[in-house]
């Protein structure tokens, strides 16, 4: 069976061992491929699944994409526990080890700048949601005369609408203040587009979706700061903290991977060095 080289991330050489029995995409254990001052973390994957034509077909297979993304993330998470990785895009593949080394050599300066900037840092995600308010249940029919007009009903609806608008305004004000405060303590910050609850599955309206680059030795203080602010929020406003992650949101600067990875790249995604 012909195999290709799947690349998860690029990092500096490190001595700490990865988790025992760690497996990557297609069940193959990741290994380190050093080249100069850089290390690519790779594993073998079947060409039948990761050739350009095969990848086109897999893009329509949600189960395959989910499994591949989960295995990819598992390796990156393991790397994050022992070093500072620069994650590459999902399904970044090369024909052989030589192709990976060519990519490392061509992008050595850009990778080095980005790794220096990310060194000793992890990413934390913070989201603020306005909890969805259920629609009021229709009142059961009661004996007696019906209202002469709908004035009372319309007044109640206006009051409910104003209350909801006030809550959203408070949430946006809270989110703005939280983001400003966290940005002041982080090395860097990124604002992402609010998540659609129909896609994320999260309840309520997302008013803040941000990522923060935080030094490992400052992470405990950062988490405590988020917790303190979350306790002060208004009922109906929910703060969600995730991490620590590899610095996906900050890995694409310095044009670290916007150039073509070269003719040796056998997959559809030929740009290395950007977050998925």
XYZ file of N, CA, C and O in Angstrom, residues 49-140:
368
model
N -6.710 7.319 0.452
C -7.592 8.245 1.167
C -7.153 9.700 1.061
O -7.972 10.600 1.272
N -5.873 9.952 0.753
C -5.360 11.311 0.850
C -4.754 11.849 -0.442
O -4.105 12.893 -0.430
N -4.960 11.148 -1.541
C -4.594 11.741 -2.822
C -5.533 12.908 -3.107
O -6.576 13.060 -2.460
N -5.164 13.732 -4.050
C -5.991 14.903 -4.363
C -7.413 14.495 -4.739
O -8.387 15.096 -4.282
N -7.538 13.466 -5.558
C -8.864 13.018 -5.978
C -9.653 12.450 -4.803
O -10.847 12.727 -4.641
N -8.985 11.662 -3.962
C -9.673 11.063 -2.817
C -10.149 12.133 -1.844
O -11.258 12.055 -1.304
N -9.325 13.162 -1.619
C -9.713 14.229 -0.694
C -10.940 14.975 -1.194
O -11.790 15.382 -0.404
N -11.038 15.167 -2.488
C -12.229 15.831 -3.035
C -13.487 15.055 -2.658
O -14.509 15.634 -2.291
N -13.398 13.738 -2.768
C -14.551 12.929 -2.409
C -14.840 12.958 -0.923
O -16.004 13.017 -0.501
N -13.795 12.955 -0.103
C -13.977 12.949 1.343
C -14.570 14.252 1.865
O -15.144 14.265 2.963
N -14.422 15.331 1.118
C -14.988 16.605 1.562
C -16.508 16.543 1.673
O -17.121 17.374 2.345
N -17.101 15.568 1.015
C -18.547 15.386 1.092
C -18.950 14.395 2.179
O -20.139 14.160 2.396
N -17.962 13.814 2.847
C -18.213 12.769 3.847
C -17.988 13.356 5.239
O -16.853 13.431 5.725
N -19.064 13.766 5.887
C -18.951 14.430 7.180
C -18.337 13.512 8.234
O -17.527 13.961 9.061
N -18.690 12.237 8.218
C -18.138 11.304 9.199
C -16.625 11.180 9.034
O -15.874 11.144 10.023
N -16.164 11.101 7.803
C -14.728 10.994 7.547
C -14.011 12.260 8.003
O -12.956 12.198 8.649
N -14.564 13.422 7.670
C -13.951 14.681 8.072
C -13.892 14.817 9.587
O -12.880 15.255 10.150
N -14.968 14.423 10.264
C -15.002 14.517 11.723
C -13.951 13.621 12.350
O -13.226 14.038 13.263
N -13.841 12.389 11.874
C -12.849 11.468 12.415
C -11.427 11.939 12.166
O -10.559 11.841 13.043
N -11.183 12.460 10.970
C -9.848 12.955 10.640
C -9.494 14.174 11.487
O -8.384 14.285 12.016
N -10.448 15.086 11.633
C -10.205 16.282 12.439
C -9.949 15.916 13.892
O -9.089 16.513 14.562
N -10.665 14.929 14.409
C -10.485 14.521 15.801
C -9.094 13.916 16.010
O -8.417 14.225 17.006
N -8.665 13.073 15.086
C -7.331 12.475 15.197
C -6.236 13.535 15.052
O -5.225 13.500 15.765
N -6.437 14.476 14.138
C -5.489 15.576 13.951
C -5.365 16.385 15.242
O -4.264 16.667 15.726
N -6.520 16.727 15.833
C -6.525 17.533 17.046
C -5.902 16.773 18.211
O -5.236 17.377 19.065
N -6.073 15.484 18.254
C -5.507 14.671 19.329
C -3.992 14.771 19.344
O -3.364 14.888 20.409
N -3.386 14.751 18.167
C -1.931 14.870 18.082
C -1.481 16.277 18.457
O -0.515 16.458 19.207
N -2.170 17.289 17.955
C -1.798 18.671 18.277
C -1.935 18.936 19.772
O -1.095 19.610 20.383
N -2.983 18.392 20.388
C -3.163 18.558 21.831
C -2.004 17.919 22.598
O -1.518 18.476 23.593
N -1.577 16.743 22.160
C -0.458 16.077 22.812
C 0.822 16.900 22.672
O 1.624 16.989 23.617
N 1.015 17.502 21.531
C 2.183 18.366 21.325
C 2.110 19.601 22.219
O 3.120 20.031 22.788
N 0.926 20.159 22.353
C 0.755 21.368 23.158
C 1.120 21.125 24.608
O 1.546 22.046 25.316
N 0.982 19.888 25.062
C 1.302 19.568 26.453
C 2.800 19.564 26.711
O 3.230 19.696 27.868
N 3.621 19.430 25.656
C 5.070 19.304 25.866
C 5.893 20.373 25.157
O 7.084 20.525 25.439
N 5.275 21.127 24.233
C 6.026 22.137 23.500
C 5.062 23.163 22.931
O 3.861 23.143 23.225
N 5.568 24.069 22.098
C 4.725 25.064 21.429
C 4.657 24.717 19.950
O 5.590 24.994 19.193
N 3.578 24.068 19.506
C 3.486 23.689 18.097
C 2.862 24.784 17.232
O 2.077 25.600 17.718
N 3.228 24.766 15.972
C 2.569 25.595 14.965
C 1.697 24.656 14.136
O 2.185 23.931 13.280
N 0.382 24.598 14.422
C -0.474 23.622 13.728
C -0.585 23.940 12.240
O -0.671 25.107 11.843
N -0.599 22.907 11.432
C -0.829 23.054 9.999
C -2.283 22.720 9.690
O -3.013 22.185 10.517
N -2.677 23.045 8.488
C -4.056 22.797 8.084
C -4.374 21.308 8.068
O -3.505 20.468 7.856
N -5.648 21.037 8.257
C -6.130 19.664 8.166
C -5.812 19.103 6.786
O -5.976 19.778 5.766
N -5.314 17.862 6.754
C -5.011 17.147 5.508
C -3.896 17.808 4.711
O -3.958 17.903 3.496
N -2.860 18.284 5.416
C -1.642 18.725 4.743
C -0.769 17.492 4.536
O -0.279 16.909 5.501
N -0.591 17.074 3.292
C 0.123 15.825 3.003
C 1.199 16.056 1.947
O 1.092 16.958 1.112
N 2.245 15.210 2.003
C 3.345 15.252 1.048
C 3.634 13.839 0.565
O 3.270 12.846 1.220
N 4.328 13.761 -0.547
C 4.596 12.464 -1.155
C 5.487 11.605 -0.265
O 5.268 10.398 -0.110
N 6.510 12.226 0.357
C 7.459 11.463 1.169
C 8.167 12.405 2.129
O 7.871 13.605 2.176
N 9.122 11.860 2.910
C 9.857 12.679 3.867
C 10.608 13.806 3.178
O 10.730 14.916 3.722
N 11.121 13.543 1.998
C 11.865 14.561 1.270
C 10.989 15.772 0.978
O 11.430 16.923 1.089
N 9.740 15.542 0.617
C 8.829 16.651 0.357
C 8.581 17.490 1.598
O 8.483 18.718 1.534
N 8.487 16.825 2.758
C 8.300 17.557 4.009
C 9.524 18.411 4.299
O 9.414 19.583 4.696
N 10.721 17.846 4.104
C 11.947 18.604 4.373
C 12.083 19.805 3.443
O 12.540 20.870 3.862
N 11.681 19.641 2.193
C 11.717 20.776 1.263
C 10.810 21.891 1.762
O 11.161 23.071 1.740
N 9.619 21.525 2.234
C 8.692 22.523 2.772
C 9.306 23.239 3.976
O 9.230 24.474 4.099
N 9.936 22.481 4.879
C 10.552 23.093 6.057
C 11.668 24.055 5.659
O 11.805 25.137 6.241
N 12.444 23.656 4.675
C 13.560 24.509 4.242
C 13.050 25.780 3.579
O 13.561 26.882 3.833
N 12.037 25.653 2.746
C 11.505 26.819 2.041
C 10.839 27.806 2.996
O 10.885 29.016 2.780
N 10.223 27.289 4.040
C 9.478 28.146 4.957
C 10.193 28.340 6.296
O 9.596 28.793 7.273
N 11.460 28.017 6.347
C 12.202 28.051 7.605
C 12.132 29.409 8.294
O 11.864 29.496 9.502
N 12.357 30.485 7.557
C 12.375 31.816 8.173
C 10.991 32.185 8.720
O 10.867 32.671 9.850
N 9.949 31.943 7.933
C 8.590 32.303 8.367
C 8.149 31.450 9.554
O 7.579 31.950 10.523
N 8.428 30.140 9.477
C 8.091 29.269 10.597
C 8.825 29.720 11.857
O 8.259 29.743 12.952
N 10.098 30.056 11.698
C 10.895 30.465 12.847
C 10.352 31.718 13.507
O 10.272 31.799 14.741
N 9.962 32.702 12.707
C 9.409 33.938 13.275
C 8.130 33.653 14.047
O 7.917 34.181 15.145
N 7.267 32.828 13.466
C 6.001 32.539 14.129
C 6.218 31.739 15.406
O 5.601 32.025 16.445
N 7.091 30.751 15.373
C 7.358 29.954 16.564
C 7.986 30.799 17.667
O 7.686 30.622 18.853
N 8.847 31.738 17.298
C 9.433 32.632 18.303
C 8.345 33.477 18.958
O 8.375 33.729 20.166
N 7.390 33.922 18.152
C 6.315 34.763 18.683
C 5.374 33.963 19.581
O 4.854 34.489 20.569
N 5.161 32.704 19.257
C 4.229 31.871 20.031
C 4.895 31.152 21.197
O 4.191 30.564 22.029
N 6.210 31.200 21.266
C 6.947 30.409 22.245
C 6.440 30.630 23.672
O 6.323 31.766 24.137
N 6.143 29.529 24.356
C 5.704 29.600 25.739
C 4.272 30.047 25.929
O 3.850 30.313 27.060
N 3.499 30.108 24.849
C 2.113 30.596 24.927
C 1.119 29.519 24.511
O 1.450 28.597 23.762
N -0.092 29.669 24.986
C -1.215 28.830 24.570
C -2.398 29.731 24.256
O -2.381 30.926 24.562
N -3.395 29.157 23.624
C -4.592 29.914 23.271
C -5.750 29.540 24.194
O -5.979 28.357 24.473
N -6.454 30.558 24.663
C -7.690 30.370 25.427
C -8.835 31.003 24.649
O -8.680 32.076 24.067
N -9.973 30.329 24.628
C -11.154 30.862 23.959
C -12.180 31.328 24.976
O -12.401 30.665 25.988
N -12.779 32.475 24.710
C -13.818 33.008 25.591
C -15.016 33.399 24.733
O -14.877 34.125 23.745
N -16.180 32.899 25.120
C -17.425 33.252 24.435
C -18.406 33.814 25.457
O -18.437 33.381 26.607
N -19.206 34.760 25.012
C -20.298 35.291 25.825
C -21.593 35.053 25.067
O -21.704 35.408 23.887
N -22.554 34.444 25.749
C -23.851 34.140 25.147
C -24.960 34.841 25.918
O -24.902 34.960 27.140
N -25.965 35.297 25.191
C -27.209 35.732 25.807
C -28.152 34.548 25.746
O -28.456 34.037 24.666
N -28.570 34.089 26.906
C -29.434 32.915 26.942
C -30.741 33.195 26.217
O -31.337 34.266 26.365
N -31.183 32.221 25.433
C -32.446 32.367 24.714
C -33.593 32.403 25.705
O -33.644 31.616 26.649
N -34.515 33.307 25.480
C -35.688 33.398 26.346
C -36.857 32.666 25.702
O -37.204 32.925 24.540
N -37.480 31.735 26.401
C -38.622 31.021 25.808
C -39.788 31.954 25.585
O -39.994 32.910 26.332
N -40.503 31.694 24.539
C -41.709 32.474 24.277
C -42.742 32.193 25.363
O -42.894 31.052 25.807
N -43.440 33.216 25.818
C -44.444 32.983 26.860
C -45.528 32.043 26.374
O -45.978 32.127 25.233
N -45.914 31.122 27.227
C -46.968 30.166 26.864
C -48.306 30.877 26.790
O -48.568 31.840 27.510
N -49.116 30.410 25.903
C -50.441 31.016 25.776
C -51.242 30.749 27.039
O -51.243 29.637 27.569
N -51.904 31.771 27.525
C -52.690 31.625 28.757
C -53.908 30.758 28.474
O -54.543 30.871 27.420
N -54.267 29.882 29.393
C -55.451 29.041 29.177
C -56.709 29.888 29.173
O -56.781 30.926 29.826
